[in-house]
PDB file of C-alpha atoms in Angstrom:
ATOM      1  CA  UNK A   1     -22.988  38.427   8.871  1.00  0.00           C
ATOM      2  CA  UNK A   2     -22.228  35.129   7.175  1.00  0.00           C
ATOM      3  CA  UNK A   3     -21.352  32.431   9.688  1.00  0.00           C
ATOM      4  CA  UNK A   4     -19.317  30.226   7.336  1.00  0.00           C
ATOM      5  CA  UNK A   5     -18.011  31.982   4.258  1.00  0.00           C
ATOM      6  CA  UNK A   6     -15.996  30.513   1.444  1.00  0.00           C
ATOM      7  CA  UNK A   7     -14.438  32.053  -1.619  1.00  0.00           C
ATOM      8  CA  UNK A   8     -14.646  31.985  -4.508  1.00  0.00           C
ATOM      9  CA  UNK A   9     -18.217  30.912  -5.204  1.00  0.00           C
ATOM     10  CA  UNK A  10     -17.337  29.842  -8.733  1.00  0.00           C
ATOM     11  CA  UNK A  11     -13.992  28.629 -10.010  1.00  0.00           C
ATOM     12  CA  UNK A  12     -13.389  27.692 -13.641  1.00  0.00           C
ATOM     13  CA  UNK A  13      -9.932  26.486 -14.548  1.00  0.00           C
ATOM     14  CA  UNK A  14      -7.919  24.315 -16.889  1.00  0.00           C
ATOM     15  CA  UNK A  15      -6.700  20.812 -16.197  1.00  0.00           C
ATOM     16  CA  UNK A  16      -3.286  20.765 -14.592  1.00  0.00           C
ATOM     17  CA  UNK A  17      -3.654  24.100 -12.809  1.00  0.00           C
ATOM     18  CA  UNK A  18      -3.323  24.639  -9.062  1.00  0.00           C
ATOM     19  CA  UNK A  19      -6.100  26.436  -7.202  1.00  0.00           C
ATOM     20  CA  UNK A  20      -7.156  27.299  -3.668  1.00  0.00           C
ATOM     21  CA  UNK A  21     -10.490  27.716  -1.942  1.00  0.00           C
ATOM     22  CA  UNK A  22     -10.661  29.705   1.261  1.00  0.00           C
ATOM     23  CA  UNK A  23     -13.012  29.265   4.188  1.00  0.00           C
ATOM     24  CA  UNK A  24     -13.602  31.310   7.313  1.00  0.00           C
ATOM     25  CA  UNK A  25     -16.075  30.882  10.164  1.00  0.00           C
ATOM     26  CA  UNK A  26     -17.025  33.529  12.697  1.00  0.00           C
ATOM     27  CA  UNK A  27     -18.954  31.207  15.000  1.00  0.00           C
ATOM     28  CA  UNK A  28     -16.077  30.549  17.343  1.00  0.00           C
ATOM     29  CA  UNK A  29     -16.228  26.843  16.472  1.00  0.00           C
ATOM     30  CA  UNK A  30     -13.325  24.505  17.120  1.00  0.00           C
ATOM     31  CA  UNK A  31     -13.821  22.129  14.195  1.00  0.00           C
ATOM     32  CA  UNK A  32     -13.923  22.759  10.457  1.00  0.00           C
ATOM     33  CA  UNK A  33     -14.546  20.469   7.517  1.00  0.00           C
ATOM     34  CA  UNK A  34     -14.367  20.157   3.776  1.00  0.00           C
ATOM     35  CA  UNK A  35     -17.050  18.187   1.947  1.00  0.00           C
ATOM     36  CA  UNK A  36     -17.288  17.403  -1.751  1.00  0.00           C
ATOM     37  CA  UNK A  37     -20.670  17.225  -3.481  1.00  0.00           C
ATOM     38  CA  UNK A  38     -20.765  15.460  -6.830  1.00  0.00           C
ATOM     39  CA  UNK A  39     -23.165  15.933  -9.736  1.00  0.00           C
ATOM     40  CA  UNK A  40     -25.620  13.495  -8.125  1.00  0.00           C
ATOM     41  CA  UNK A  41     -25.701  15.653  -4.988  1.00  0.00           C
ATOM     42  CA  UNK A  42     -23.878  13.084  -2.917  1.00  0.00           C
ATOM     43  CA  UNK A  43     -21.964  14.741  -0.052  1.00  0.00           C
ATOM     44  CA  UNK A  44     -18.755  13.133   1.100  1.00  0.00           C
ATOM     45  CA  UNK A  45     -16.381  14.310   3.787  1.00  0.00           C
ATOM     46  CA  UNK A  46     -12.818  15.026   2.759  1.00  0.00           C
ATOM     47  CA  UNK A  47     -11.106  16.518   5.808  1.00  0.00           C
ATOM     48  CA  UNK A  48     -11.770  17.809   9.262  1.00  0.00           C
ATOM     49  CA  UNK A  49      -9.612  19.911  11.556  1.00  0.00           C
ATOM     50  CA  UNK A  50     -10.047  20.496  15.257  1.00  0.00           C
ATOM     51  CA  UNK A  51      -8.122  23.470  16.640  1.00  0.00           C
ATOM     52  CA  UNK A  52      -5.786  23.366  13.639  1.00  0.00           C
ATOM     53  CA  UNK A  53      -5.124  19.648  14.086  1.00  0.00           C
ATOM     54  CA  UNK A  54      -6.072  17.204  11.319  1.00  0.00           C
ATOM     55  CA  UNK A  55      -8.728  14.777  12.577  1.00  0.00           C
ATOM     56  CA  UNK A  56     -10.105  13.189   9.436  1.00  0.00           C
ATOM     57  CA  UNK A  57      -8.450  12.584   6.092  1.00  0.00           C
ATOM     58  CA  UNK A  58     -10.776  10.466   4.000  1.00  0.00           C
ATOM     59  CA  UNK A  59      -9.035   8.696   1.146  1.00  0.00           C
ATOM     60  CA  UNK A  60      -8.431  11.916  -0.696  1.00  0.00           C
ATOM     61  CA  UNK A  61      -5.685  12.168  -3.352  1.00  0.00           C
ATOM     62  CA  UNK A  62      -2.643  13.934  -1.981  1.00  0.00           C
ATOM     63  CA  UNK A  63      -3.159  16.598  -4.646  1.00  0.00           C
ATOM     64  CA  UNK A  64      -5.633  17.985  -2.097  1.00  0.00           C
ATOM     65  CA  UNK A  65      -3.964  19.710   0.829  1.00  0.00           C
ATOM     66  CA  UNK A  66      -5.937  21.445   3.563  1.00  0.00           C
ATOM     67  CA  UNK A  67      -4.326  24.166   5.619  1.00  0.00           C
ATOM     68  CA  UNK A  68      -5.610  25.624   8.848  1.00  0.00           C
ATOM     69  CA  UNK A  69      -3.659  28.724   9.911  1.00  0.00           C
ATOM     70  CA  UNK A  70      -5.985  29.163  12.896  1.00  0.00           C
ATOM     71  CA  UNK A  71      -9.183  27.560  14.084  1.00  0.00           C
ATOM     72  CA  UNK A  72     -11.334  30.105  12.232  1.00  0.00           C
ATOM     73  CA  UNK A  73      -9.847  29.288   8.821  1.00  0.00           C
ATOM     74  CA  UNK A  74      -9.544  26.135   6.764  1.00  0.00           C
ATOM     75  CA  UNK A  75      -8.296  26.511   3.215  1.00  0.00           C
ATOM     76  CA  UNK A  76      -8.157  23.856   0.531  1.00  0.00           C
ATOM     77  CA  UNK A  77      -5.380  23.788  -2.025  1.00  0.00           C
ATOM     78  CA  UNK A  78      -5.638  21.527  -5.044  1.00  0.00           C
ATOM     79  CA  UNK A  79      -2.640  20.729  -7.246  1.00  0.00           C
ATOM     80  CA  UNK A  80      -2.704  19.469 -10.815  1.00  0.00           C
ATOM     81  CA  UNK A  81      -6.447  19.713 -11.214  1.00  0.00           C
ATOM     82  CA  UNK A  82      -8.197  16.896 -13.049  1.00  0.00           C
ATOM     83  CA  UNK A  83     -11.566  16.729 -14.805  1.00  0.00           C
ATOM     84  CA  UNK A  84     -12.900  14.507 -12.020  1.00  0.00           C
ATOM     85  CA  UNK A  85     -12.275  17.235  -9.472  1.00  0.00           C
ATOM     86  CA  UNK A  86     -15.223  19.162 -10.887  1.00  0.00           C
ATOM     87  CA  UNK A  87     -17.768  19.349  -8.087  1.00  0.00           C
ATOM     88  CA  UNK A  88     -19.156  21.675  -5.448  1.00  0.00           C
ATOM     89  CA  UNK A  89     -16.939  21.954  -2.395  1.00  0.00           C
ATOM     90  CA  UNK A  90     -18.488  22.881   0.929  1.00  0.00           C
ATOM     91  CA  UNK A  91     -16.773  24.137   4.007  1.00  0.00           C
ATOM     92  CA  UNK A  92     -18.480  23.538   7.344  1.00  0.00           C
ATOM     93  CA  UNK A  93     -17.856  24.028  11.036  1.00  0.00           C
ATOM     94  CA  UNK A  94     -19.086  22.646  14.337  1.00  0.00           C
ATOM     95  CA  UNK A  95     -18.630  23.598  17.970  1.00  0.00           C
ATOM     96  CA  UNK A  96     -16.785  20.427  18.864  1.00  0.00           C
ATOM     97  CA  UNK A  97     -15.800  17.205  17.208  1.00  0.00           C
ATOM     98  CA  UNK A  98     -18.763  15.479  15.595  1.00  0.00           C
ATOM     99  CA  UNK A  99     -20.473  12.942  17.772  1.00  0.00           C
ATOM    100  CA  UNK A 100     -23.582  14.881  18.525  1.00  0.00           C
ATOM    101  CA  UNK A 101     -22.845  18.175  16.867  1.00  0.00           C
ATOM    102  CA  UNK A 102     -24.614  19.816  14.000  1.00  0.00           C
ATOM    103  CA  UNK A 103     -22.575  21.263  11.186  1.00  0.00           C
ATOM    104  CA  UNK A 104     -22.970  24.731   9.763  1.00  0.00           C
ATOM    105  CA  UNK A 105     -22.213  24.869   6.045  1.00  0.00           C
ATOM    106  CA  UNK A 106     -20.933  27.571   3.760  1.00  0.00           C
ATOM    107  CA  UNK A 107     -22.653  28.280   0.453  1.00  0.00           C
ATOM    108  CA  UNK A 108     -20.242  26.221  -1.595  1.00  0.00           C
ATOM    109  CA  UNK A 109     -17.601  26.686  -4.281  1.00  0.00           C
ATOM    110  CA  UNK A 110     -18.513  25.295  -7.671  1.00  0.00           C
ATOM    111  CA  UNK A 111     -15.309  24.085  -9.287  1.00  0.00           C
ATOM    112  CA  UNK A 112     -15.315  23.389 -13.022  1.00  0.00           C
ATOM    113  CA  UNK A 113     -12.188  21.860 -14.524  1.00  0.00           C
ATOM    114  CA  UNK A 114     -12.030  22.125 -18.310  1.00  0.00           C
TER     115      UNK A 114
ATOM    116  CA  UNK B   1     -19.118   2.963   2.209  1.00  0.00           C
ATOM    117  CA  UNK B   2     -22.034   5.175   3.092  1.00  0.00           C
ATOM    118  CA  UNK B   3     -23.950   4.326   6.229  1.00  0.00           C
ATOM    119  CA  UNK B   4     -27.158   6.093   5.349  1.00  0.00           C
ATOM    120  CA  UNK B   5     -29.406   6.039   2.335  1.00  0.00           C
ATOM    121  CA  UNK B   6     -32.771   7.320   1.260  1.00  0.00           C
ATOM    122  CA  UNK B   7     -35.563   5.257  -0.143  1.00  0.00           C
ATOM    123  CA  UNK B   8     -36.685   7.586  -2.914  1.00  0.00           C
ATOM    124  CA  UNK B   9     -34.645  10.108  -4.893  1.00  0.00           C
ATOM    125  CA  UNK B  10     -37.663  12.326  -5.657  1.00  0.00           C
ATOM    126  CA  UNK B  11     -40.925  13.260  -3.991  1.00  0.00           C
ATOM    127  CA  UNK B  12     -43.697  15.384  -5.485  1.00  0.00           C
ATOM    128  CA  UNK B  13     -46.146  16.851  -2.978  1.00  0.00           C
ATOM    129  CA  UNK B  14     -49.254  18.968  -3.291  1.00  0.00           C
ATOM    130  CA  UNK B  15     -49.011  22.262  -1.442  1.00  0.00           C
ATOM    131  CA  UNK B  16     -50.693  21.939   1.927  1.00  0.00           C
ATOM    132  CA  UNK B  17     -50.233  18.176   2.157  1.00  0.00           C
ATOM    133  CA  UNK B  18     -47.853  16.468   4.556  1.00  0.00           C
ATOM    134  CA  UNK B  19     -44.524  15.147   3.256  1.00  0.00           C
ATOM    135  CA  UNK B  20     -42.688  12.100   4.510  1.00  0.00           C
ATOM    136  CA  UNK B  21     -39.078  11.507   3.571  1.00  0.00           C
ATOM    137  CA  UNK B  22     -37.505   8.215   4.552  1.00  0.00           C
ATOM    138  CA  UNK B  23     -33.972   7.184   5.302  1.00  0.00           C
ATOM    139  CA  UNK B  24     -32.337   3.882   6.200  1.00  0.00           C
ATOM    140  CA  UNK B  25     -29.006   3.558   7.947  1.00  0.00           C
ATOM    141  CA  UNK B  26     -26.755   0.574   8.357  1.00  0.00           C
ATOM    142  CA  UNK B  27     -24.476   1.378  11.272  1.00  0.00           C
ATOM    143  CA  UNK B  28     -26.143   0.202  14.451  1.00  0.00           C
ATOM    144  CA  UNK B  29     -23.509   2.123  16.441  1.00  0.00           C
ATOM    145  CA  UNK B  30     -24.746   5.463  15.099  1.00  0.00           C
ATOM    146  CA  UNK B  31     -26.186   7.482  17.947  1.00  0.00           C
ATOM    147  CA  UNK B  32     -26.947  10.841  16.406  1.00  0.00           C
ATOM    148  CA  UNK B  33     -28.950  11.653  13.300  1.00  0.00           C
ATOM    149  CA  UNK B  34     -29.591  14.886  11.468  1.00  0.00           C
ATOM    150  CA  UNK B  35     -31.770  16.123   8.643  1.00  0.00           C
ATOM    151  CA  UNK B  36     -30.540  18.854   6.342  1.00  0.00           C
ATOM    152  CA  UNK B  37     -32.280  20.887   3.654  1.00  0.00           C
ATOM    153  CA  UNK B  38     -30.380  22.147   0.630  1.00  0.00           C
ATOM    154  CA  UNK B  39     -31.920  24.754  -1.639  1.00  0.00           C
ATOM    155  CA  UNK B  40     -30.568  25.342  -5.118  1.00  0.00           C
ATOM    156  CA  UNK B  41     -27.236  27.152  -5.078  1.00  0.00           C
ATOM    157  CA  UNK B  42     -26.925  27.041  -1.289  1.00  0.00           C
ATOM    158  CA  UNK B  43     -25.240  24.937   1.322  1.00  0.00           C
ATOM    159  CA  UNK B  44     -27.100  22.387   3.453  1.00  0.00           C
ATOM    160  CA  UNK B  45     -29.090  23.911   6.306  1.00  0.00           C
ATOM    161  CA  UNK B  46     -29.823  22.137   9.566  1.00  0.00           C
ATOM    162  CA  UNK B  47     -33.482  21.193  10.063  1.00  0.00           C
ATOM    163  CA  UNK B  48     -33.689  18.891  13.054  1.00  0.00           C
ATOM    164  CA  UNK B  49     -31.651  16.276  14.882  1.00  0.00           C
ATOM    165  CA  UNK B  50     -32.326  13.313  17.135  1.00  0.00           C
ATOM    166  CA  UNK B  51     -30.262  11.145  19.412  1.00  0.00           C
ATOM    167  CA  UNK B  52     -30.558   7.399  19.604  1.00  0.00           C
ATOM    168  CA  UNK B  53     -32.130   7.508  23.072  1.00  0.00           C
ATOM    169  CA  UNK B  54     -35.214   9.129  21.529  1.00  0.00           C
ATOM    170  CA  UNK B  55     -37.691   7.876  18.948  1.00  0.00           C
ATOM    171  CA  UNK B  56     -39.419  11.133  18.089  1.00  0.00           C
ATOM    172  CA  UNK B  57     -38.592  14.796  18.086  1.00  0.00           C
ATOM    173  CA  UNK B  58     -40.669  17.703  16.886  1.00  0.00           C
ATOM    174  CA  UNK B  59     -39.737  21.098  15.555  1.00  0.00           C
ATOM    175  CA  UNK B  60     -41.642  23.783  13.791  1.00  0.00           C
ATOM    176  CA  UNK B  61     -43.736  21.911  11.160  1.00  0.00           C
ATOM    177  CA  UNK B  62     -41.202  19.082  11.156  1.00  0.00           C
ATOM    178  CA  UNK B  63     -41.017  15.811  13.025  1.00  0.00           C
ATOM    179  CA  UNK B  64     -38.229  13.250  12.949  1.00  0.00           C
ATOM    180  CA  UNK B  65     -38.981   9.635  13.816  1.00  0.00           C
ATOM    181  CA  UNK B  66     -36.287   7.119  14.635  1.00  0.00           C
ATOM    182  CA  UNK B  67     -36.831   3.369  14.597  1.00  0.00           C
ATOM    183  CA  UNK B  68     -33.654   1.731  15.829  1.00  0.00           C
ATOM    184  CA  UNK B  69     -35.055  -1.759  15.465  1.00  0.00           C
ATOM    185  CA  UNK B  70     -35.167  -1.502  11.692  1.00  0.00           C
ATOM    186  CA  UNK B  71     -32.560   1.263  11.444  1.00  0.00           C
ATOM    187  CA  UNK B  72     -34.906   3.716   9.835  1.00  0.00           C
ATOM    188  CA  UNK B  73     -35.594   7.386  10.282  1.00  0.00           C
ATOM    189  CA  UNK B  74     -38.046   9.696   8.634  1.00  0.00           C
ATOM    190  CA  UNK B  75     -38.712  13.387   8.310  1.00  0.00           C
ATOM    191  CA  UNK B  76     -42.287  14.566   8.277  1.00  0.00           C
ATOM    192  CA  UNK B  77     -43.126  18.050   7.058  1.00  0.00           C
ATOM    193  CA  UNK B  78     -46.588  19.301   7.917  1.00  0.00           C
ATOM    194  CA  UNK B  79     -48.579  21.486   5.527  1.00  0.00           C
ATOM    195  CA  UNK B  80     -45.870  21.544   2.873  1.00  0.00           C
ATOM    196  CA  UNK B  81     -45.205  24.955   1.398  1.00  0.00           C
ATOM    197  CA  UNK B  82     -43.515  26.053  -1.865  1.00  0.00           C
ATOM    198  CA  UNK B  83     -40.489  27.127   0.180  1.00  0.00           C
ATOM    199  CA  UNK B  84     -40.036  23.515   1.250  1.00  0.00           C
ATOM    200  CA  UNK B  85     -38.935  22.587  -2.276  1.00  0.00           C
ATOM    201  CA  UNK B  86     -35.332  21.466  -1.875  1.00  0.00           C
ATOM    202  CA  UNK B  87     -33.080  18.438  -1.557  1.00  0.00           C
ATOM    203  CA  UNK B  88     -33.296  16.766   1.851  1.00  0.00           C
ATOM    204  CA  UNK B  89     -30.462  14.756   3.348  1.00  0.00           C
ATOM    205  CA  UNK B  90     -30.303  12.506   6.324  1.00  0.00           C
ATOM    206  CA  UNK B  91     -26.953  12.045   8.015  1.00  0.00           C
ATOM    207  CA  UNK B  92     -25.616   9.977  10.878  1.00  0.00           C
ATOM    208  CA  UNK B  93     -22.667  10.642  13.127  1.00  0.00           C
ATOM    209  CA  UNK B  94     -19.974   8.142  13.948  1.00  0.00           C
ATOM    210  CA  UNK B  95     -16.177   8.106  13.918  1.00  0.00           C
ATOM    211  CA  UNK B  96     -16.146  11.901  14.366  1.00  0.00           C
ATOM    212  CA  UNK B  97     -17.873  12.603  11.069  1.00  0.00           C
ATOM    213  CA  UNK B  98     -21.293  13.084   9.566  1.00  0.00           C
ATOM    214  CA  UNK B  99     -22.056  10.680   6.742  1.00  0.00           C
ATOM    215  CA  UNK B 100     -24.774  11.791   4.365  1.00  0.00           C
ATOM    216  CA  UNK B 101     -27.317   9.843   2.372  1.00  0.00           C
ATOM    217  CA  UNK B 102     -27.908  10.510  -1.311  1.00  0.00           C
ATOM    218  CA  UNK B 103     -30.707  13.063  -0.905  1.00  0.00           C
ATOM    219  CA  UNK B 104     -34.393  13.269  -1.791  1.00  0.00           C
ATOM    220  CA  UNK B 105     -35.534  16.083  -4.068  1.00  0.00           C
ATOM    221  CA  UNK B 106     -38.885  17.416  -2.883  1.00  0.00           C
ATOM    222  CA  UNK B 107     -40.998  19.353  -5.353  1.00  0.00           C
ATOM    223  CA  UNK B 108     -44.091  21.147  -4.098  1.00  0.00           C
ATOM    224  CA  UNK B 109     -46.965  21.454  -6.595  1.00  0.00           C
ATOM    225  CA  UNK B 110     -49.171  24.530  -6.372  1.00  0.00           C
TER     226      UNK B 110
END
């Protein structure tokens, strides 16, 4: 059983399209996150939600909109995709709000914008 | 900006030797630090963590050392194995988020 699962694993699309990435965790955690990993492997937080409430929104273009229908799911919708959005996107979860909590990561969604 | 960084982007180690991966952080208010391992095509996996009230913590074949005076932490891997080949990240926690360093790619030579 995968603890944090995200779909799809690969996403290839044209500039200007709208796409979504889904994430689900079965760990019973209260907090979920989206991270972006660039081509140099640098991981940067985008959003975090705690019990469906937005906690962190890190200087992300408003073309990116997270949605948390319940605390086990955090989806990421991206409008008007740009070349610079190409990256690997990781979903993660933690028991509580980070301050001494380890994160559990999904296996990533590799987004390629052509 | 990022609060953590790693000294070296790559590390080549002979199988069986010990590996040391270093990380410097800048936020003196950080009180929790974590090391992650990321294998190719996978998400980061937790290795070991340490709180700021400790200076050393040991796990299975791994040890994390924290030096708050110089804001430095390190990950030591004993008897490095081929399966240890991966990218290693340090991260620190503050403001309700984990901030990651740039990563060190460890390659184990047979």
